[in-house]
Amino acid sequence: PEDGDSQTDLPALEAQAPTTPKSPAAVRKPRGQFAAAGGVVVVWYLTSGVTLYLNKYLMSVRGVDPALLGMVQMLSTALFGGLHVAHLRRREGPRKDGGGLFLRDMALVGVMRALTVVLGLVSLKYVAVSFTETVKASAPFFTVGLTRVVLGERTSVQVGLALVPVVGGLMLCSAFELS
């Protein structure tokens, strides 16, 4: 069509046409994803609980040293994590940045994780499981604080307000766990 022609551009009109409602299958997909995520969370809680009480049993009844138990857990994590990274590299190819920053960051995360595991196991040896878990539940509060200090990132007001009941609950639980 020439300038001034009254004909309209059909592809442009089709692009502006209202979309049809989603099919039932498309509506069910988020529900399926929600159910799958819920299932993963349930499995995580179950395995975490079993691991926690098994660790307490091994240290209290069997007399296993917390440092040894932590070392075995960290070596297992390193082994399976290394296998996972090797699989990803084989599938996706080597990193373009050479991996230097990645290795540095992962070393820092690894050291912090090792400290968390070993100190958590040491606390299990000397205090009740409930108190150990109460202290571990303070992790979001410290994560927000460290994120601000280390990365300089500010958290949203909503995140800060969400931490208020968590910290209040921790204070309440801790008050009754002191011996």
JSON list of C-alpha atoms in Angstrom, two decimals:
[
{"chain": "A", "resi": 1, "resn": "PRO", "atom": "CA", "xyz": [0.00, 0.00, 0.00]},
{"chain": "A", "resi": 2, "resn": "GLU", "atom": "CA", "xyz": [1.05, 3.53, -0.73]},
{"chain": "A", "resi": 3, "resn": "ASP", "atom": "CA", "xyz": [1.06, 6.47, 1.67]},
{"chain": "A", "resi": 4, "resn": "GLY", "atom": "CA", "xyz": [-2.48, 7.76, 2.08]},
{"chain": "A", "resi": 5, "resn": "ASP", "atom": "CA", "xyz": [-4.01, 4.35, 1.25]},
{"chain": "A", "resi": 6, "resn": "SER", "atom": "CA", "xyz": [-6.82, 3.41, 3.60]},
{"chain": "A", "resi": 7, "resn": "GLN", "atom": "CA", "xyz": [-5.82, -0.25, 3.67]},
{"chain": "A", "resi": 8, "resn": "THR", "atom": "CA", "xyz": [-4.53, -1.45, 7.01]},
{"chain": "A", "resi": 9, "resn": "ASP", "atom": "CA", "xyz": [-1.57, -3.64, 7.78]},
{"chain": "A", "resi": 10, "resn": "LEU", "atom": "CA", "xyz": [-3.04, -7.09, 8.63]},
{"chain": "A", "resi": 11, "resn": "PRO", "atom": "CA", "xyz": [0.00, -8.48, 10.50]},
{"chain": "A", "resi": 12, "resn": "ALA", "atom": "CA", "xyz": [0.00, -5.43, 12.79]},
{"chain": "A", "resi": 13, "resn": "LEU", "atom": "CA", "xyz": [-3.70, -5.94, 13.55]},
{"chain": "A", "resi": 14, "resn": "GLU", "atom": "CA", "xyz": [-3.17, -9.62, 14.24]},
{"chain": "A", "resi": 15, "resn": "ALA", "atom": "CA", "xyz": [-0.37, -8.78, 16.67]},
{"chain": "A", "resi": 16, "resn": "GLN", "atom": "CA", "xyz": [-2.75, -6.48, 18.56]},
{"chain": "A", "resi": 17, "resn": "ALA", "atom": "CA", "xyz": [-5.61, -8.99, 18.65]},
{"chain": "A", "resi": 18, "resn": "PRO", "atom": "CA", "xyz": [-6.66, -10.04, 22.13]},
{"chain": "A", "resi": 19, "resn": "THR", "atom": "CA", "xyz": [-5.25, -13.34, 23.27]},
{"chain": "A", "resi": 20, "resn": "THR", "atom": "CA", "xyz": [-7.51, -16.29, 23.90]},
{"chain": "A", "resi": 21, "resn": "PRO", "atom": "CA", "xyz": [-7.91, -17.58, 27.44]},
{"chain": "A", "resi": 22, "resn": "LYS", "atom": "CA", "xyz": [-5.34, -20.08, 28.58]},
{"chain": "A", "resi": 23, "resn": "SER", "atom": "CA", "xyz": [-6.12, -23.73, 28.03]},
{"chain": "A", "resi": 24, "resn": "PRO", "atom": "CA", "xyz": [-6.79, -25.90, 31.09]},
{"chain": "A", "resi": 25, "resn": "ALA", "atom": "CA", "xyz": [-3.41, -27.58, 30.55]},
{"chain": "A", "resi": 26, "resn": "ALA", "atom": "CA", "xyz": [-1.64, -24.21, 30.66]},
{"chain": "A", "resi": 27, "resn": "VAL", "atom": "CA", "xyz": [-3.48, -23.31, 33.88]},
{"chain": "A", "resi": 28, "resn": "ARG", "atom": "CA", "xyz": [-2.54, -26.65, 35.49]},
{"chain": "A", "resi": 29, "resn": "LYS", "atom": "CA", "xyz": [1.17, -26.23, 34.78]},
{"chain": "A", "resi": 30, "resn": "PRO", "atom": "CA", "xyz": [1.78, -23.73, 37.64]},
{"chain": "A", "resi": 31, "resn": "ARG", "atom": "CA", "xyz": [-0.19, -25.98, 39.97]},
{"chain": "A", "resi": 32, "resn": "GLY", "atom": "CA", "xyz": [2.03, -28.89, 38.97]},
{"chain": "A", "resi": 33, "resn": "GLN", "atom": "CA", "xyz": [5.14, -26.80, 39.57]},
{"chain": "A", "resi": 34, "resn": "PHE", "atom": "CA", "xyz": [3.76, -25.76, 42.96]},
{"chain": "A", "resi": 35, "resn": "ALA", "atom": "CA", "xyz": [3.09, -29.38, 43.88]},
{"chain": "A", "resi": 36, "resn": "ALA", "atom": "CA", "xyz": [6.57, -30.43, 42.73]},
{"chain": "A", "resi": 37, "resn": "ALA", "atom": "CA", "xyz": [8.19, -27.62, 44.75]},
{"chain": "A", "resi": 38, "resn": "GLY", "atom": "CA", "xyz": [6.08, -28.58, 47.77]},
{"chain": "A", "resi": 39, "resn": "GLY", "atom": "CA", "xyz": [7.18, -32.19, 47.40]},
{"chain": "A", "resi": 40, "resn": "VAL", "atom": "CA", "xyz": [10.83, -31.17, 47.28]},
{"chain": "A", "resi": 41, "resn": "VAL", "atom": "CA", "xyz": [10.41, -29.05, 50.42]},
{"chain": "A", "resi": 42, "resn": "VAL", "atom": "CA", "xyz": [8.76, -31.95, 52.28]},
{"chain": "A", "resi": 43, "resn": "VAL", "atom": "CA", "xyz": [11.56, -34.33, 51.25]},
{"chain": "A", "resi": 44, "resn": "TRP", "atom": "CA", "xyz": [14.15, -31.74, 52.32]},
{"chain": "A", "resi": 45, "resn": "TYR", "atom": "CA", "xyz": [12.54, -31.35, 55.75]},
{"chain": "A", "resi": 46, "resn": "LEU", "atom": "CA", "xyz": [12.32, -35.11, 56.24]},
{"chain": "A", "resi": 47, "resn": "THR", "atom": "CA", "xyz": [15.93, -35.76, 55.25]},
{"chain": "A", "resi": 48, "resn": "SER", "atom": "CA", "xyz": [17.10, -32.80, 57.32]},
{"chain": "A", "resi": 49, "resn": "GLY", "atom": "CA", "xyz": [15.26, -34.09, 60.38]},
{"chain": "A", "resi": 50, "resn": "VAL", "atom": "CA", "xyz": [16.58, -37.62, 59.94]},
{"chain": "A", "resi": 51, "resn": "THR", "atom": "CA", "xyz": [20.12, -36.31, 59.50]},
{"chain": "A", "resi": 52, "resn": "LEU", "atom": "CA", "xyz": [19.83, -34.09, 62.56]},
{"chain": "A", "resi": 53, "resn": "TYR", "atom": "CA", "xyz": [18.65, -36.87, 64.86]},
{"chain": "A", "resi": 54, "resn": "LEU", "atom": "CA", "xyz": [21.07, -39.39, 63.35]},
{"chain": "A", "resi": 55, "resn": "ASN", "atom": "CA", "xyz": [23.94, -36.99, 64.05]},
{"chain": "A", "resi": 56, "resn": "LYS", "atom": "CA", "xyz": [22.73, -36.55, 67.64]},
{"chain": "A", "resi": 57, "resn": "TYR", "atom": "CA", "xyz": [22.50, -40.35, 68.03]},
{"chain": "A", "resi": 58, "resn": "LEU", "atom": "CA", "xyz": [25.98, -40.93, 66.58]},
{"chain": "A", "resi": 59, "resn": "MET", "atom": "CA", "xyz": [27.55, -38.39, 68.92]},
{"chain": "A", "resi": 60, "resn": "SER", "atom": "CA", "xyz": [25.55, -39.11, 72.08]},
{"chain": "A", "resi": 61, "resn": "VAL", "atom": "CA", "xyz": [25.15, -42.88, 71.97]},
{"chain": "A", "resi": 62, "resn": "ARG", "atom": "CA", "xyz": [28.02, -44.02, 69.76]},
{"chain": "A", "resi": 63, "resn": "GLY", "atom": "CA", "xyz": [30.52, -41.39, 70.91]},
{"chain": "A", "resi": 64, "resn": "VAL", "atom": "CA", "xyz": [31.50, -40.22, 67.42]},
{"chain": "A", "resi": 65, "resn": "ASP", "atom": "CA", "xyz": [33.64, -37.06, 67.48]},
{"chain": "A", "resi": 66, "resn": "PRO", "atom": "CA", "xyz": [31.81, -34.03, 65.96]},
{"chain": "A", "resi": 67, "resn": "ALA", "atom": "CA", "xyz": [34.93, -32.98, 64.02]},
{"chain": "A", "resi": 68, "resn": "LEU", "atom": "CA", "xyz": [35.17, -36.43, 62.41]},
{"chain": "A", "resi": 69, "resn": "LEU", "atom": "CA", "xyz": [31.47, -36.46, 61.58]},
{"chain": "A", "resi": 70, "resn": "GLY", "atom": "CA", "xyz": [31.75, -32.96, 60.09]},
{"chain": "A", "resi": 71, "resn": "MET", "atom": "CA", "xyz": [34.79, -33.98, 58.05]},
{"chain": "A", "resi": 72, "resn": "VAL", "atom": "CA", "xyz": [32.95, -36.99, 56.60]},
{"chain": "A", "resi": 73, "resn": "GLN", "atom": "CA", "xyz": [29.95, -34.82, 55.74]},
{"chain": "A", "resi": 74, "resn": "MET", "atom": "CA", "xyz": [32.12, -32.14, 54.12]},
{"chain": "A", "resi": 75, "resn": "LEU", "atom": "CA", "xyz": [34.12, -34.68, 52.11]},
{"chain": "A", "resi": 76, "resn": "SER", "atom": "CA", "xyz": [30.85, -36.20, 50.89]},
{"chain": "A", "resi": 77, "resn": "THR", "atom": "CA", "xyz": [29.59, -32.76, 49.92]},
{"chain": "A", "resi": 78, "resn": "ALA", "atom": "CA", "xyz": [32.86, -31.96, 48.12]},
{"chain": "A", "resi": 79, "resn": "LEU", "atom": "CA", "xyz": [32.85, -35.30, 46.28]},
{"chain": "A", "resi": 80, "resn": "PHE", "atom": "CA", "xyz": [29.24, -35.08, 45.09]},
{"chain": "A", "resi": 81, "resn": "GLY", "atom": "CA", "xyz": [29.55, -31.34, 44.36]},
{"chain": "A", "resi": 82, "resn": "GLY", "atom": "CA", "xyz": [32.69, -31.99, 42.31]},
{"chain": "A", "resi": 83, "resn": "LEU", "atom": "CA", "xyz": [30.92, -34.70, 40.34]},
{"chain": "A", "resi": 84, "resn": "HIS", "atom": "CA", "xyz": [28.05, -32.31, 39.68]},
{"chain": "A", "resi": 85, "resn": "VAL", "atom": "CA", "xyz": [30.36, -29.52, 38.50]},
{"chain": "A", "resi": 86, "resn": "ALA", "atom": "CA", "xyz": [32.24, -31.99, 36.25]},
{"chain": "A", "resi": 87, "resn": "HIS", "atom": "CA", "xyz": [28.92, -33.07, 34.75]},
{"chain": "A", "resi": 88, "resn": "LEU", "atom": "CA", "xyz": [27.91, -29.45, 34.12]},
{"chain": "A", "resi": 89, "resn": "ARG", "atom": "CA", "xyz": [31.25, -28.64, 32.49]},
{"chain": "A", "resi": 90, "resn": "ARG", "atom": "CA", "xyz": [30.96, -31.66, 30.22]},
{"chain": "A", "resi": 91, "resn": "ARG", "atom": "CA", "xyz": [27.42, -30.65, 29.24]},
{"chain": "A", "resi": 92, "resn": "GLU", "atom": "CA", "xyz": [27.87, -26.86, 29.01]},
{"chain": "A", "resi": 93, "resn": "GLY", "atom": "CA", "xyz": [31.59, -26.47, 28.28]},
{"chain": "A", "resi": 94, "resn": "PRO", "atom": "CA", "xyz": [34.23, -24.54, 30.21]},
{"chain": "A", "resi": 95, "resn": "ARG", "atom": "CA", "xyz": [33.48, -21.19, 31.83]},
{"chain": "A", "resi": 96, "resn": "LYS", "atom": "CA", "xyz": [34.27, -18.14, 29.71]},
{"chain": "A", "resi": 97, "resn": "ASP", "atom": "CA", "xyz": [35.72, -16.13, 32.63]},
{"chain": "A", "resi": 98, "resn": "GLY", "atom": "CA", "xyz": [38.36, -18.77, 33.32]},
{"chain": "A", "resi": 99, "resn": "GLY", "atom": "CA", "xyz": [36.72, -19.72, 36.61]},
{"chain": "A", "resi": 100, "resn": "GLY", "atom": "CA", "xyz": [39.05, -17.62, 38.82]},
{"chain": "A", "resi": 101, "resn": "LEU", "atom": "CA", "xyz": [36.30, -15.62, 40.50]},
{"chain": "A", "resi": 102, "resn": "PHE", "atom": "CA", "xyz": [34.09, -18.68, 40.65]},
{"chain": "A", "resi": 103, "resn": "LEU", "atom": "CA", "xyz": [36.78, -20.69, 42.44]},
{"chain": "A", "resi": 104, "resn": "ARG", "atom": "CA", "xyz": [37.45, -17.86, 44.90]},
{"chain": "A", "resi": 105, "resn": "ASP", "atom": "CA", "xyz": [33.76, -17.42, 45.67]},
{"chain": "A", "resi": 106, "resn": "MET", "atom": "CA", "xyz": [33.19, -21.16, 46.02]},
{"chain": "A", "resi": 107, "resn": "ALA", "atom": "CA", "xyz": [36.20, -21.46, 48.34]},
{"chain": "A", "resi": 108, "resn": "LEU", "atom": "CA", "xyz": [34.69, -18.79, 50.59]},
{"chain": "A", "resi": 109, "resn": "VAL", "atom": "CA", "xyz": [31.30, -20.49, 50.52]},
{"chain": "A", "resi": 110, "resn": "GLY", "atom": "CA", "xyz": [32.97, -23.85, 51.23]},
{"chain": "A", "resi": 111, "resn": "VAL", "atom": "CA", "xyz": [34.86, -22.53, 54.24]},
{"chain": "A", "resi": 112, "resn": "MET", "atom": "CA", "xyz": [31.72, -20.93, 55.65]},
{"chain": "A", "resi": 113, "resn": "ARG", "atom": "CA", "xyz": [29.72, -24.10, 55.05]},
{"chain": "A", "resi": 114, "resn": "ALA", "atom": "CA", "xyz": [32.40, -26.23, 56.73]},
{"chain": "A", "resi": 115, "resn": "LEU", "atom": "CA", "xyz": [32.37, -23.96, 59.78]},
{"chain": "A", "resi": 116, "resn": "THR", "atom": "CA", "xyz": [28.58, -24.12, 59.89]},
{"chain": "A", "resi": 117, "resn": "VAL", "atom": "CA", "xyz": [28.55, -27.92, 59.77]},
{"chain": "A", "resi": 118, "resn": "VAL", "atom": "CA", "xyz": [31.32, -28.46, 62.33]},
{"chain": "A", "resi": 119, "resn": "LEU", "atom": "CA", "xyz": [30.03, -25.85, 64.78]},
{"chain": "A", "resi": 120, "resn": "GLY", "atom": "CA", "xyz": [26.49, -27.19, 64.40]},
{"chain": "A", "resi": 121, "resn": "LEU", "atom": "CA", "xyz": [27.73, -30.68, 65.20]},
{"chain": "A", "resi": 122, "resn": "VAL", "atom": "CA", "xyz": [29.72, -29.47, 68.20]},
{"chain": "A", "resi": 123, "resn": "SER", "atom": "CA", "xyz": [26.62, -27.73, 69.53]},
{"chain": "A", "resi": 124, "resn": "LEU", "atom": "CA", "xyz": [24.59, -30.92, 69.06]},
{"chain": "A", "resi": 125, "resn": "LYS", "atom": "CA", "xyz": [27.05, -32.75, 71.28]},
{"chain": "A", "resi": 126, "resn": "TYR", "atom": "CA", "xyz": [26.59, -30.30, 74.17]},
{"chain": "A", "resi": 127, "resn": "VAL", "atom": "CA", "xyz": [23.05, -28.91, 73.95]},
{"chain": "A", "resi": 128, "resn": "ALA", "atom": "CA", "xyz": [19.55, -30.08, 73.01]},
{"chain": "A", "resi": 129, "resn": "VAL", "atom": "CA", "xyz": [18.60, -30.50, 69.36]},
{"chain": "A", "resi": 130, "resn": "SER", "atom": "CA", "xyz": [15.86, -27.90, 69.79]},
{"chain": "A", "resi": 131, "resn": "PHE", "atom": "CA", "xyz": [18.33, -25.25, 70.97]},
{"chain": "A", "resi": 132, "resn": "THR", "atom": "CA", "xyz": [20.74, -26.02, 68.12]},
{"chain": "A", "resi": 133, "resn": "GLU", "atom": "CA", "xyz": [17.93, -25.61, 65.61]},
{"chain": "A", "resi": 134, "resn": "THR", "atom": "CA", "xyz": [16.76, -22.42, 67.28]},
{"chain": "A", "resi": 135, "resn": "VAL", "atom": "CA", "xyz": [20.20, -20.88, 66.89]},
{"chain": "A", "resi": 136, "resn": "LYS", "atom": "CA", "xyz": [20.48, -22.14, 63.29]},
{"chain": "A", "resi": 137, "resn": "ALA", "atom": "CA", "xyz": [17.12, -20.51, 62.52]},
{"chain": "A", "resi": 138, "resn": "SER", "atom": "CA", "xyz": [18.78, -17.13, 63.03]},
{"chain": "A", "resi": 139, "resn": "ALA", "atom": "CA", "xyz": [20.63, -17.61, 59.72]},
{"chain": "A", "resi": 140, "resn": "PRO", "atom": "CA", "xyz": [18.31, -15.28, 57.70]},
{"chain": "A", "resi": 141, "resn": "PHE", "atom": "CA", "xyz": [18.99, -12.43, 60.14]},
{"chain": "A", "resi": 142, "resn": "PHE", "atom": "CA", "xyz": [22.76, -12.85, 59.85]},
{"chain": "A", "resi": 143, "resn": "THR", "atom": "CA", "xyz": [22.55, -13.35, 56.08]},
{"chain": "A", "resi": 144, "resn": "VAL", "atom": "CA", "xyz": [20.86, -9.96, 55.69]},
{"chain": "A", "resi": 145, "resn": "GLY", "atom": "CA", "xyz": [23.45, -8.33, 57.94]},
{"chain": "A", "resi": 146, "resn": "LEU", "atom": "CA", "xyz": [26.43, -9.91, 56.18]},
{"chain": "A", "resi": 147, "resn": "THR", "atom": "CA", "xyz": [24.99, -9.10, 52.77]},
{"chain": "A", "resi": 148, "resn": "ARG", "atom": "CA", "xyz": [24.90, -5.46, 53.79]},
{"chain": "A", "resi": 149, "resn": "VAL", "atom": "CA", "xyz": [28.43, -5.48, 55.23]},
{"chain": "A", "resi": 150, "resn": "VAL", "atom": "CA", "xyz": [30.20, -7.68, 52.66]},
{"chain": "A", "resi": 151, "resn": "LEU", "atom": "CA", "xyz": [28.32, -6.88, 49.43]},
{"chain": "A", "resi": 152, "resn": "GLY", "atom": "CA", "xyz": [26.96, -3.46, 50.32]},
{"chain": "A", "resi": 153, "resn": "GLU", "atom": "CA", "xyz": [23.45, -4.54, 49.24]},
{"chain": "A", "resi": 154, "resn": "ARG", "atom": "CA", "xyz": [20.45, -3.09, 51.00]},
{"chain": "A", "resi": 155, "resn": "THR", "atom": "CA", "xyz": [17.51, -5.34, 51.63]},
{"chain": "A", "resi": 156, "resn": "SER", "atom": "CA", "xyz": [13.96, -4.26, 51.07]},
{"chain": "A", "resi": 157, "resn": "VAL", "atom": "CA", "xyz": [11.70, -3.04, 53.83]},
{"chain": "A", "resi": 158, "resn": "GLN", "atom": "CA", "xyz": [9.52, -6.12, 53.29]},
{"chain": "A", "resi": 159, "resn": "VAL", "atom": "CA", "xyz": [12.47, -8.44, 54.00]},
{"chain": "A", "resi": 160, "resn": "GLY", "atom": "CA", "xyz": [13.37, -6.47, 57.11]},
{"chain": "A", "resi": 161, "resn": "LEU", "atom": "CA", "xyz": [9.80, -6.61, 58.37]},
{"chain": "A", "resi": 162, "resn": "ALA", "atom": "CA", "xyz": [9.63, -10.35, 57.63]},
{"chain": "A", "resi": 163, "resn": "LEU", "atom": "CA", "xyz": [12.64, -10.85, 59.91]},
{"chain": "A", "resi": 164, "resn": "VAL", "atom": "CA", "xyz": [10.92, -9.21, 62.89]},
{"chain": "A", "resi": 165, "resn": "PRO", "atom": "CA", "xyz": [8.68, -12.19, 63.78]},
{"chain": "A", "resi": 166, "resn": "VAL", "atom": "CA", "xyz": [11.56, -14.60, 63.09]},
{"chain": "A", "resi": 167, "resn": "VAL", "atom": "CA", "xyz": [13.90, -12.79, 65.48]},
{"chain": "A", "resi": 168, "resn": "GLY", "atom": "CA", "xyz": [11.09, -12.35, 68.02]},
{"chain": "A", "resi": 169, "resn": "GLY", "atom": "CA", "xyz": [10.29, -16.06, 67.89]},
{"chain": "A", "resi": 170, "resn": "LEU", "atom": "CA", "xyz": [13.96, -16.94, 68.25]},
{"chain": "A", "resi": 171, "resn": "MET", "atom": "CA", "xyz": [14.25, -14.71, 71.30]},
{"chain": "A", "resi": 172, "resn": "LEU", "atom": "CA", "xyz": [11.17, -16.31, 72.83]},
{"chain": "A", "resi": 173, "resn": "CYS", "atom": "CA", "xyz": [12.39, -19.85, 72.15]},
{"chain": "A", "resi": 174, "resn": "SER", "atom": "CA", "xyz": [15.90, -19.09, 73.38]},
{"chain": "A", "resi": 175, "resn": "ALA", "atom": "CA", "xyz": [14.60, -17.64, 76.64]},
{"chain": "A", "resi": 176, "resn": "PHE", "atom": "CA", "xyz": [13.05, -21.00, 77.52]},
{"chain": "A", "resi": 177, "resn": "GLU", "atom": "CA", "xyz": [15.98, -23.11, 76.29]},
{"chain": "A", "resi": 178, "resn": "LEU", "atom": "CA", "xyz": [18.61, -21.52, 78.54]},
{"chain": "A", "resi": 179, "resn": "SER", "atom": "CA", "xyz": [19.88, -23.93, 81.17]}
]
